[in-house]
CSV table of C-alpha atoms and ligand atoms in Angstrom, one decimal:
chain,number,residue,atom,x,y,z
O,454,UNK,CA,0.0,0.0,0.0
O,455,UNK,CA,1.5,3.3,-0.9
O,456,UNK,CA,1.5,5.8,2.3
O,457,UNK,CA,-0.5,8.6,1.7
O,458,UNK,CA,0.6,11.9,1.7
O,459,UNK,CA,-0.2,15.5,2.6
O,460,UNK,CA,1.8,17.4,0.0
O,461,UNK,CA,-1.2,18.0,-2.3
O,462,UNK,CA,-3.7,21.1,-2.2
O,463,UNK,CA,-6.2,21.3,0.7
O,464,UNK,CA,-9.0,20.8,-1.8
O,465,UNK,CA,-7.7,17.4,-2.5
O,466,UNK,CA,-7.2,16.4,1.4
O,467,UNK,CA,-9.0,14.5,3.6
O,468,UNK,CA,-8.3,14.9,7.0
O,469,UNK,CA,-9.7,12.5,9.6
O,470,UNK,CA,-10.8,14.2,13.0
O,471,UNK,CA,-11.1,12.1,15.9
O,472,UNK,CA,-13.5,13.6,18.4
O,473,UNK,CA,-14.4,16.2,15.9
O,474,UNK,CA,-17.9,16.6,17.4
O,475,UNK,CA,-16.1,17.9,20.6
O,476,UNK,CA,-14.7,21.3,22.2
O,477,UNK,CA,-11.6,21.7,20.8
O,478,UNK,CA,-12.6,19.6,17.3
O,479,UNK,CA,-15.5,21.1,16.6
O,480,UNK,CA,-13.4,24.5,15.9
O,481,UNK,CA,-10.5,22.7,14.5
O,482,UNK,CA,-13.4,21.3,11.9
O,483,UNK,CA,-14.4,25.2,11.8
O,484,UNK,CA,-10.6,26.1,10.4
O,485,UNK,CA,-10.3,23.0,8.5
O,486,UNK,CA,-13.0,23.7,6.3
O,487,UNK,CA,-12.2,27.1,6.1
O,488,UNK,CA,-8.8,26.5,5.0
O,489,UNK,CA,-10.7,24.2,1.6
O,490,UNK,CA,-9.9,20.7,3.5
O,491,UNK,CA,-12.3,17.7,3.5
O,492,UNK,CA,-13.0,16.6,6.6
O,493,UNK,CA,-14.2,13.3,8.2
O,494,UNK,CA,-15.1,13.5,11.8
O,495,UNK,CA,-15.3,10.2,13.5
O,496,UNK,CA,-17.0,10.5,17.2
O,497,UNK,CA,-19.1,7.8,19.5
O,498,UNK,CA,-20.4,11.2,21.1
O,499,UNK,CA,-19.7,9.9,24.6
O,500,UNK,CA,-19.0,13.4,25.7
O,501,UNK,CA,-20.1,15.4,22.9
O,502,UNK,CA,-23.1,16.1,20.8
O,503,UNK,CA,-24.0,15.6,17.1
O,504,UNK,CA,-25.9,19.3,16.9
O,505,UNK,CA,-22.4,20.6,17.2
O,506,UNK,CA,-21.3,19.9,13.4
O,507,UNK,CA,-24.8,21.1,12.2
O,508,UNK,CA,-23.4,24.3,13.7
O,509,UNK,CA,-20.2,23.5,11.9
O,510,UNK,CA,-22.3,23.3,8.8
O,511,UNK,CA,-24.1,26.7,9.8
O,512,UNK,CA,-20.8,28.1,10.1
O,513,UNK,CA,-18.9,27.5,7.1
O,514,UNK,CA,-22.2,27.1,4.6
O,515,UNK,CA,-22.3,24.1,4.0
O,516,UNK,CA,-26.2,23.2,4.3
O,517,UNK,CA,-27.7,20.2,3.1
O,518,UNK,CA,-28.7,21.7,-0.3
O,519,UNK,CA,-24.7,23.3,-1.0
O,520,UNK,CA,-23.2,21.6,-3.9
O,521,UNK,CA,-19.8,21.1,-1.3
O,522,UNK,CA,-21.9,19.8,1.4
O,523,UNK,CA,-19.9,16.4,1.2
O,524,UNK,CA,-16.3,18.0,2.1
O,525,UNK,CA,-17.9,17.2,5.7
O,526,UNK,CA,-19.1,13.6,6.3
O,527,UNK,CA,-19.4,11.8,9.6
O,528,UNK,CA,-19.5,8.7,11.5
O,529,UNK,CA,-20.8,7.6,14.6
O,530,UNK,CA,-18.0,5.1,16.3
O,531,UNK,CA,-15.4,4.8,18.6
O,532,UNK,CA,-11.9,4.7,18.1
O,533,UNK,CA,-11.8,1.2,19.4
O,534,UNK,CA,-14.2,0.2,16.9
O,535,UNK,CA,-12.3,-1.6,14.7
O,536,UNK,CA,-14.6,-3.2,12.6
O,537,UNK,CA,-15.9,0.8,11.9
O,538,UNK,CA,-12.7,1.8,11.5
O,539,UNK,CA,-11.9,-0.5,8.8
O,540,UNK,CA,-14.6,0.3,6.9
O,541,UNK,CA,-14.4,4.1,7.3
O,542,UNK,CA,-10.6,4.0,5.9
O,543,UNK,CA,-12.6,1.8,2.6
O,544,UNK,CA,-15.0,4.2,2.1
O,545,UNK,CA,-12.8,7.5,3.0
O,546,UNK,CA,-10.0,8.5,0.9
O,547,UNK,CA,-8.3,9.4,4.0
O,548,UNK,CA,-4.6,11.6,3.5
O,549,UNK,CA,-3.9,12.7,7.6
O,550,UNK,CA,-5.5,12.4,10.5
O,551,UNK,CA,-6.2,14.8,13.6
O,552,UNK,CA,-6.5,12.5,16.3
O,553,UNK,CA,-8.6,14.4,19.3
O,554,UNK,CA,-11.0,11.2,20.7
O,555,UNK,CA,-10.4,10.7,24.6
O,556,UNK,CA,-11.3,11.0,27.8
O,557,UNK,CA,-10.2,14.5,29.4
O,558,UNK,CA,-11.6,14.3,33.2
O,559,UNK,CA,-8.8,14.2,35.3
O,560,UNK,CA,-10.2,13.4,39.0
O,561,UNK,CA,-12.5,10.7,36.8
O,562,UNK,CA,-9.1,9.2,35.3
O,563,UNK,CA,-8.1,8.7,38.9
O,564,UNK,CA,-11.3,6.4,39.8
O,565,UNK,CA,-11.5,5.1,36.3
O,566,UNK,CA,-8.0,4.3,35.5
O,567,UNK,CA,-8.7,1.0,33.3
O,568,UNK,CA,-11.5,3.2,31.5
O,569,UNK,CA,-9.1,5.7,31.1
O,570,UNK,CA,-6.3,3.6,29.8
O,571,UNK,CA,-8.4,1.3,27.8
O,572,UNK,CA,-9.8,3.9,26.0
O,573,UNK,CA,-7.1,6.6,25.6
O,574,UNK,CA,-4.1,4.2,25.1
O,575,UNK,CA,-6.0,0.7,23.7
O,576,UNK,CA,-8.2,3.1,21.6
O,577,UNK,CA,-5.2,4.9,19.6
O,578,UNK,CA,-3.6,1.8,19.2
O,579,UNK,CA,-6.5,0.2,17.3
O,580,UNK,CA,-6.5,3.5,15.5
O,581,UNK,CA,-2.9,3.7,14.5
O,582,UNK,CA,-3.0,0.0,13.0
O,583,UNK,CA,-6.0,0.2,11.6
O,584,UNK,CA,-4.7,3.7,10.0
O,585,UNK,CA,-1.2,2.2,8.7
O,586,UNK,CA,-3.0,-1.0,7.2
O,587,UNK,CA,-4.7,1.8,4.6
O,588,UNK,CA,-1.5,3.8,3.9
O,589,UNK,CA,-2.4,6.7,6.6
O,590,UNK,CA,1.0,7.3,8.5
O,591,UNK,CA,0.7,11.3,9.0
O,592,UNK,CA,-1.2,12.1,12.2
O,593,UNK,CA,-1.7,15.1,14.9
O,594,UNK,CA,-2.2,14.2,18.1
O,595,UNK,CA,-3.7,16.2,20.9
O,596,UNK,CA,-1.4,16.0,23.9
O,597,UNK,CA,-0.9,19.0,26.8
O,598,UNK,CA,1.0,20.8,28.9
O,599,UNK,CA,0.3,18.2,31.2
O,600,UNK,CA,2.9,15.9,30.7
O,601,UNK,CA,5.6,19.0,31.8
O,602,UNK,CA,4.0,18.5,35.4
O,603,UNK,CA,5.4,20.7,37.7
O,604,UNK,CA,7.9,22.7,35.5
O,605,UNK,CA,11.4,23.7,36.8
O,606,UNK,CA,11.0,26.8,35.4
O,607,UNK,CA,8.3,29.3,33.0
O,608,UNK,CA,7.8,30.2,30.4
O,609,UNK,CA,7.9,26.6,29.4
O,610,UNK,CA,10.2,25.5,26.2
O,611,UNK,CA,9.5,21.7,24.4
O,612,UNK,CA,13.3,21.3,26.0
O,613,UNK,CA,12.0,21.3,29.4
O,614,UNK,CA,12.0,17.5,30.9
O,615,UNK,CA,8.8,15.7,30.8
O,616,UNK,CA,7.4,15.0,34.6
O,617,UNK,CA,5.5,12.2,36.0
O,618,UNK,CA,1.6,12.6,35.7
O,619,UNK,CA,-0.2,12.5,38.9
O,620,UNK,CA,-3.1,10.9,37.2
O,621,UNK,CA,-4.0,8.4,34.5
O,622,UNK,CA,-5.3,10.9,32.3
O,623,UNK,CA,-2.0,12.6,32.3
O,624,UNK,CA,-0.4,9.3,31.8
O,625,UNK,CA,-2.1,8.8,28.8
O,626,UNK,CA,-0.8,11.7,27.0
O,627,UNK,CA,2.9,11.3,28.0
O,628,UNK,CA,2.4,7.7,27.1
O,629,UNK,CA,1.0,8.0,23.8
O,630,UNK,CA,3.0,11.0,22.7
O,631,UNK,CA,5.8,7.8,23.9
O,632,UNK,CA,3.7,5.5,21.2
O,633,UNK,CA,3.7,8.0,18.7
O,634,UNK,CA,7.2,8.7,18.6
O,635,UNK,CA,8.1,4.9,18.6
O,636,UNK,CA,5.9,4.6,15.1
O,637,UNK,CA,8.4,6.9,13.6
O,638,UNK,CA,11.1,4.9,15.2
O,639,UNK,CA,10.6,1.7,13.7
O,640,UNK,CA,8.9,2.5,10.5
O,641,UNK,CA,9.9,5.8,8.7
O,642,UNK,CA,7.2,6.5,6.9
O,643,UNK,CA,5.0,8.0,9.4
O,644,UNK,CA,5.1,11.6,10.4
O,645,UNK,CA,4.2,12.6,14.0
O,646,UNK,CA,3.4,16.0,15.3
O,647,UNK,CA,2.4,16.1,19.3
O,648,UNK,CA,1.1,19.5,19.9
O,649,UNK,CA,0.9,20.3,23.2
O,650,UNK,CA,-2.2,22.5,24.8
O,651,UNK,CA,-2.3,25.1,27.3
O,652,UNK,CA,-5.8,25.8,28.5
O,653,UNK,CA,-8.0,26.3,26.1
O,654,UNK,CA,-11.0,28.5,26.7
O,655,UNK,CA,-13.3,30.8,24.7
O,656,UNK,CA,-15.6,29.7,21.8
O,657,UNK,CA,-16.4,30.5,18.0
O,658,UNK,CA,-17.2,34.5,17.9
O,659,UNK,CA,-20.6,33.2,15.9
O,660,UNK,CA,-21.2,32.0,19.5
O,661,UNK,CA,-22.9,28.6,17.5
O,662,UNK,CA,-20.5,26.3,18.8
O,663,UNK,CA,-18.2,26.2,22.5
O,664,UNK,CA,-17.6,23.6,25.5
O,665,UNK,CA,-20.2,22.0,26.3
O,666,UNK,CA,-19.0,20.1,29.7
O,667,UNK,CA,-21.4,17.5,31.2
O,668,UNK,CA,-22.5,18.0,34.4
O,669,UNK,CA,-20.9,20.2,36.7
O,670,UNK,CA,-17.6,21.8,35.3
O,671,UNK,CA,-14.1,20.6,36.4
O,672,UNK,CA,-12.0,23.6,34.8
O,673,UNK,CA,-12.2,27.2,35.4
O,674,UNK,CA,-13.3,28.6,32.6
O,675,UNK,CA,-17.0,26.3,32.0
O,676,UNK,CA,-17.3,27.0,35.5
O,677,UNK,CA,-16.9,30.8,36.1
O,678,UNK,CA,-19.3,31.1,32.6
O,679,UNK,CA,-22.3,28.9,34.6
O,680,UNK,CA,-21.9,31.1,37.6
O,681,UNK,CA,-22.3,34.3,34.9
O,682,UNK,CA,-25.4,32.6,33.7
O,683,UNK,CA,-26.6,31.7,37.0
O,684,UNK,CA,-26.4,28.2,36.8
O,685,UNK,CA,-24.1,27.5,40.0
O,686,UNK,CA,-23.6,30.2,42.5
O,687,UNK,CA,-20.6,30.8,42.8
O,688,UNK,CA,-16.8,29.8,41.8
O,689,UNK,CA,-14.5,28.3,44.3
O,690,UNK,CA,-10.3,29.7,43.8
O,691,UNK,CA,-8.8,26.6,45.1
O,692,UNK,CA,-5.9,28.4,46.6
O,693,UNK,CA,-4.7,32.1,47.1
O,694,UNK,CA,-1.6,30.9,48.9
O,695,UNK,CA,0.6,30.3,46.1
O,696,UNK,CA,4.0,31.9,44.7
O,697,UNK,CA,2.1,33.8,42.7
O,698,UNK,CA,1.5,38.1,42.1
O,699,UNK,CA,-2.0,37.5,43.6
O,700,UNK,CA,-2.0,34.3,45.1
O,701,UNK,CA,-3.8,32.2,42.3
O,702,UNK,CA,-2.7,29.9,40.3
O,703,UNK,CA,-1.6,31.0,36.8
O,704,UNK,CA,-2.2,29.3,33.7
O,705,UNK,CA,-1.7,30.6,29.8
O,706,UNK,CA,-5.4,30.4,28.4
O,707,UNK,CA,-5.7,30.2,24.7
O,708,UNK,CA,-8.5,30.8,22.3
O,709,UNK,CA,-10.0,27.5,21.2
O,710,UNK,CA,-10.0,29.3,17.3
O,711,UNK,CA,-6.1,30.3,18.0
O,712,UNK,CA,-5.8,26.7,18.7
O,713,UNK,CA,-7.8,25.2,16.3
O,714,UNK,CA,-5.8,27.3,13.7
O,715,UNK,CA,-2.6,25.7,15.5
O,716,UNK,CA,-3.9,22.3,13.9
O,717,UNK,CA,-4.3,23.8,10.6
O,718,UNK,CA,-0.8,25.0,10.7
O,719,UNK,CA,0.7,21.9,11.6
O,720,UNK,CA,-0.4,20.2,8.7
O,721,UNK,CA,1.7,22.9,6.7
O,722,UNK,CA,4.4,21.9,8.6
O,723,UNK,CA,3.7,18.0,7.8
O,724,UNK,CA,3.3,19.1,4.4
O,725,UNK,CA,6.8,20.6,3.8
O,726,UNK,CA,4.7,24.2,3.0
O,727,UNK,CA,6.3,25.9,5.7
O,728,UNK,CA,9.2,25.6,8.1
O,729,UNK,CA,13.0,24.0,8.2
O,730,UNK,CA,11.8,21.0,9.5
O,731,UNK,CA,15.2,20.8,11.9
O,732,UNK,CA,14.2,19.1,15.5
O,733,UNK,CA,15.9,21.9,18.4
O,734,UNK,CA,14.4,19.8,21.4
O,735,UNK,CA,15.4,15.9,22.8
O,736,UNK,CA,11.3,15.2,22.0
O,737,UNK,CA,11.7,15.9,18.1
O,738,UNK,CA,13.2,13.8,15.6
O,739,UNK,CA,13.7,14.7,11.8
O,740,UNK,CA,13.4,12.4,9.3
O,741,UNK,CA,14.7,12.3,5.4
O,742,UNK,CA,11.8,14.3,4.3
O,743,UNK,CA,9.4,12.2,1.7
O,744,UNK,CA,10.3,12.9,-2.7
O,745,UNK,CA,7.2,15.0,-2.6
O,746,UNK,CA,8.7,17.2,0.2
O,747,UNK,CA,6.3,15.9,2.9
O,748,UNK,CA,8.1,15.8,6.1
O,749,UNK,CA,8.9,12.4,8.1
O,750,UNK,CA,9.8,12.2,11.8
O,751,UNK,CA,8.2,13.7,14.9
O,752,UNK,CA,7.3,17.1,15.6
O,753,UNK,CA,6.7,18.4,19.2
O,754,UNK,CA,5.4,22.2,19.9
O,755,UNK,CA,4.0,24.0,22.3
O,756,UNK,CA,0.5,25.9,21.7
O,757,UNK,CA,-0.5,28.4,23.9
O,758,UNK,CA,0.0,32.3,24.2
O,759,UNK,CA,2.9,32.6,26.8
O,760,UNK,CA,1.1,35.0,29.0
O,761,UNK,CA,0.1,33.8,32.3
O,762,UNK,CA,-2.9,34.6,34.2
O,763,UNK,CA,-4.7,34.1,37.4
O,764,UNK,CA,-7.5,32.9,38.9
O,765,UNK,CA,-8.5,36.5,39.7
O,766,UNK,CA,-7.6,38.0,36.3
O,767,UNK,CA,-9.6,35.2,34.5
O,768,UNK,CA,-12.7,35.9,36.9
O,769,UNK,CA,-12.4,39.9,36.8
O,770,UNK,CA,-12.3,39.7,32.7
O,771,UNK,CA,-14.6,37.4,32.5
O,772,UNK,CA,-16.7,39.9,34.7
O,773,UNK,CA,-16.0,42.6,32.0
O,774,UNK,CA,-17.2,40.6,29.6
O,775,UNK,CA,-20.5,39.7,30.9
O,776,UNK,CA,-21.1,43.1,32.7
O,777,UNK,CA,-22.0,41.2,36.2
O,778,UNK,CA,-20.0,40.8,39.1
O,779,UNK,CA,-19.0,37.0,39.4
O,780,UNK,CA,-19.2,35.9,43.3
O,781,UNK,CA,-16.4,33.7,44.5
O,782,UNK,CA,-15.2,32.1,47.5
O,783,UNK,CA,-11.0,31.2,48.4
O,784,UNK,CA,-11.3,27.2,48.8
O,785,UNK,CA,-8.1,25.1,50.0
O,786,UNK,CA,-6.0,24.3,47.0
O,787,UNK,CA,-7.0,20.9,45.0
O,788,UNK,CA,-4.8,18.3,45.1
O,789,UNK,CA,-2.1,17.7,41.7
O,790,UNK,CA,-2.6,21.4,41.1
O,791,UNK,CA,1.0,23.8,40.3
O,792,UNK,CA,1.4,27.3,41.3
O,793,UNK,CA,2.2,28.3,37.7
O,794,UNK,CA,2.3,27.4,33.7
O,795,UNK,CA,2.9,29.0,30.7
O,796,UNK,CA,4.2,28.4,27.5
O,797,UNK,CA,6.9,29.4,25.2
O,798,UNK,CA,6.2,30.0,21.9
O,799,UNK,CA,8.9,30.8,19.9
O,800,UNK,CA,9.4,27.1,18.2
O,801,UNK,CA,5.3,27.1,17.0
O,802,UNK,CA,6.1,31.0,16.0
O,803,UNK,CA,9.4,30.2,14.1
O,804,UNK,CA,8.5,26.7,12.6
O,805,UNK,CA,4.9,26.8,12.2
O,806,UNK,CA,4.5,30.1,11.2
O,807,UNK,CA,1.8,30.4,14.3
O,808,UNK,CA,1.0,32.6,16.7
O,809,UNK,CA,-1.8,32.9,18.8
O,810,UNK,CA,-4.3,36.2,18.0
O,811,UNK,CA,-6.6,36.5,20.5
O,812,UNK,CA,-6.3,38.4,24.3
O,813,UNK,CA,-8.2,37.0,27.4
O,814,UNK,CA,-10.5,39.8,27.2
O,815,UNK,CA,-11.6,38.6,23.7
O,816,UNK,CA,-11.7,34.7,25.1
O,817,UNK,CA,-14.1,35.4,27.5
O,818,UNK,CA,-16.5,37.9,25.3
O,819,UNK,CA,-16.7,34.8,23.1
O,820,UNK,CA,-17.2,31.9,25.9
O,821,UNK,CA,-19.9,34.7,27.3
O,822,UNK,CA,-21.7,34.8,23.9
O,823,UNK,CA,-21.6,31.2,23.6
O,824,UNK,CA,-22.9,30.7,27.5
O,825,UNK,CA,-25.5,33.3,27.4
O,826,UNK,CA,-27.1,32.4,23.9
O,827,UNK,CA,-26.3,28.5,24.5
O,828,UNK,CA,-26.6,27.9,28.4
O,829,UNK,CA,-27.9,24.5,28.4
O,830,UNK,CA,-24.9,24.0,25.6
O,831,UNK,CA,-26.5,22.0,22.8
O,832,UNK,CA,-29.2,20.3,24.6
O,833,UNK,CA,-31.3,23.2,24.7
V,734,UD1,C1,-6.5,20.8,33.9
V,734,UD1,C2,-5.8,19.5,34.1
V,734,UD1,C3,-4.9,19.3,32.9
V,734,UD1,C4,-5.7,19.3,31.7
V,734,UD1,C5,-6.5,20.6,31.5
V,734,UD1,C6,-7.4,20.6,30.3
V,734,UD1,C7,-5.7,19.3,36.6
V,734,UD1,C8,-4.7,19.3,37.7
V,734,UD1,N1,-5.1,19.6,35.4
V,734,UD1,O1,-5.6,21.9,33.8
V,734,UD1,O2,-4.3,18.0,33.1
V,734,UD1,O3,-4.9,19.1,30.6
V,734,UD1,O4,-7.3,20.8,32.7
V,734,UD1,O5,-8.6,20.0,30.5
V,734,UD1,O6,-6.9,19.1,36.7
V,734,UD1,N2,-9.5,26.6,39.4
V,734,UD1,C9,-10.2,27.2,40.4
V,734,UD1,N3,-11.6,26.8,40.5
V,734,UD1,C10,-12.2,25.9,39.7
V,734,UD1,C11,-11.4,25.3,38.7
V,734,UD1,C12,-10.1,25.7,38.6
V,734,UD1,O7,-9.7,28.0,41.1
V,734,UD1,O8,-13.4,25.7,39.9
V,734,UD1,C13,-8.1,27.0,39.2
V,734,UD1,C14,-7.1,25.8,39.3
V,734,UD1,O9,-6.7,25.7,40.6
V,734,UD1,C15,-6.0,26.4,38.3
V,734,UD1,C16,-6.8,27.1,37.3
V,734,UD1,O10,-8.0,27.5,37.9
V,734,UD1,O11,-5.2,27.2,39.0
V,734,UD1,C17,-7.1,26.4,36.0
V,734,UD1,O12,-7.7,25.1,36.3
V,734,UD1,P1,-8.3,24.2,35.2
V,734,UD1,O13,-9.2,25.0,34.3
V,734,UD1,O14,-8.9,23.0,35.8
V,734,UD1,O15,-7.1,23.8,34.3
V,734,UD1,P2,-5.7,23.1,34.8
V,734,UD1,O16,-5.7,22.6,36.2
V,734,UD1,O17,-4.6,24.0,34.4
């Protein structure tokens, strides 16, 4: 089987997005399409819901009736599926693949490792076979900051060593970017880029399509945006007695579209369009690049906005941005949580040709459009 490649125009791509119904690949879908790709979103919609990509659709115009309606298509199945899998890669003329599908919940992860593991780790496997077995060796996987743990210092580089997670969910990135990386290793053909998340917030400015967490919020931003909308009354700061200007933890928030762009970018990168290609970090590893000019090897960046913000400045712009004062309450600190983590950009900005837009005033005007117009998320 000849191994696909990506260094052809957009309009003749097919890009396969894992968990494309969800947060961050519902936007990436957004981009994608907007950048003349054709996408297949594959999703079992275990935390995410279908109505998203008719927003998608809304979006980028492509209604039932529109002649290029078909440059989306999806499929209902899990990344485990094999069976599904197999028959998607038949009937899909699939070049890359954006691989998003996983479980995210990290105090969950630490009740449900085998869930966790099985899933994340079993389900990528089954994926990457399944993938190689049609000629599909190019793939972007959604990893995080996560697997730096508590950094040695900030802003943080791709050089910086990897730390231990302190939960399964954690584990399952560093492992997998482990996995990934090994694909390259003993066949290479494929061509790996790990991009590595800070926290994304904010939603689409449409305000058609954002998070959409079920049940009661584990991270900040879902959270302060129900209080706003009077869903939950108020937000708990777990901690104001860190090393910190305020007290509160800092984190670099990033605008989901910022992000999503961040994918789009990255597949430039595979594709030899832009870039030297040349690994500066222990993580990356550059292959002889493809006779088309596709790049092989393993690509590691970072993809955030490398400012740092705190509880307090998240909760006081989000407040601007709704025009309501958002009540909160100091809690004791939860437990795996760092004082502070932001990124450095300057390999994604040099090698990518990326660089994030978007200010946290704009991330929460768009997270508030999306809560106030959407606050029972898709269901209502
Ligand atoms: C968390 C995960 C991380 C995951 C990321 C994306 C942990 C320890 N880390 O990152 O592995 O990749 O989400 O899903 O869970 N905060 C409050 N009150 C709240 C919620 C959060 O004060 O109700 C604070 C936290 O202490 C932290 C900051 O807000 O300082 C951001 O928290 P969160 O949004 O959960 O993200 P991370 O913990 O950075």
């Amino acid at each position: 089987m000849q191994t696909k490649t990506l260094a052809k125009p957009p309009a003749e791509t097919t890009i396969l997005v894992t968990g494309g119904a969800g947060f961050i690949g519902s936007h990436t879908v957004v981009e994608l399409l907007n950048a003349g790709y054709r996408v297949v979103v594959l999703d079992d919609l275990s935390n995410s819901n279908e109505e998203s990509l008719n927003r998608v659709r809304q979006i980028c115009g492509l209604s039932a009736e529109d002649s290029e309606a078909d440059r989306l298509q999806f499929v209902e199945a899990s990344i485990l599926d094999e069976t599904a899998l197999e028959r998607m890669f038949a009937q899909h003329d699939i070049d890359g693949i954006i691989h998003f599908a996983g479980f995210k919940a990290v105090g969950e992860s630490v009740e449900k490792p085998l869930e966790y593991y099985w899933n994340n780790v079993g389900g990528t496997l089954v994926l990457a076979d399944v993938a190689r077995r049609h000629g599909v060796k190019s793939i972007v996987f959604s990893s995080s900051a996560t697997v730096y743990g508590d950094p040695d210092e900030v802003p943080i580089t791709e050089m910086a060593e990897k730390h231990e997670a302190t939960n399964p969910y954690g584990q399952t990135k560093s492992m997998l970017e482990r996995i990934l990386s090994d694909l390259y290793v003993g066949d290479p053909e494929w061509n790996v880029v790990l991009l590595r998340y800070f926290n994304p917030i904010g939603a689409h400015e449409s305000g058609l399509i954002g998070e959409d967490p079920k049940g009661i919020p584990n991270n900040l931003l879902p959270y302060v945006a129900q209080v706003a909308v009077g869903k939950l009354p108020e937000v708990g700061v777990f901690g104001d007695d860190y090393p910190t200007p305020d007290g509160t933890g800092v984190r670099d928030y990033i605008h989901v579209v910022d992000l999503a762009r961040g994918h789009v970018a990255a597949l430039d990168w595979m594709a030899g369009r832009v870039g030297t290609g040349e690994a500066s970090d222990p993580y990356s590893m550059t292959g002889e690049p493809a006779a088309d000019g596709s790049r092989r090897g393993v690509g590691v960046f970072n993809l955030g906005t490398g400012c740092g913000s705190s509880v307090l400045d998240v909760i006081h712009a989000f407040e601007r941005a709704c025009g309501k004062t958002i009540p909160y309450a100091v809690k004791p600190r939860r437990a795996g949580d760092i004082a502070e983590n932001y990124a450095a950009c300057d390999k994604a900005r040099t090698e990518l040709g990326w660089e994030a837009q978007f200010d946290l005033d704009r991330m929460c005007a768009d997270s508030w459009r999306w809560q106030s117009t959407n606050p029972n998320g898709y269901a209502s």
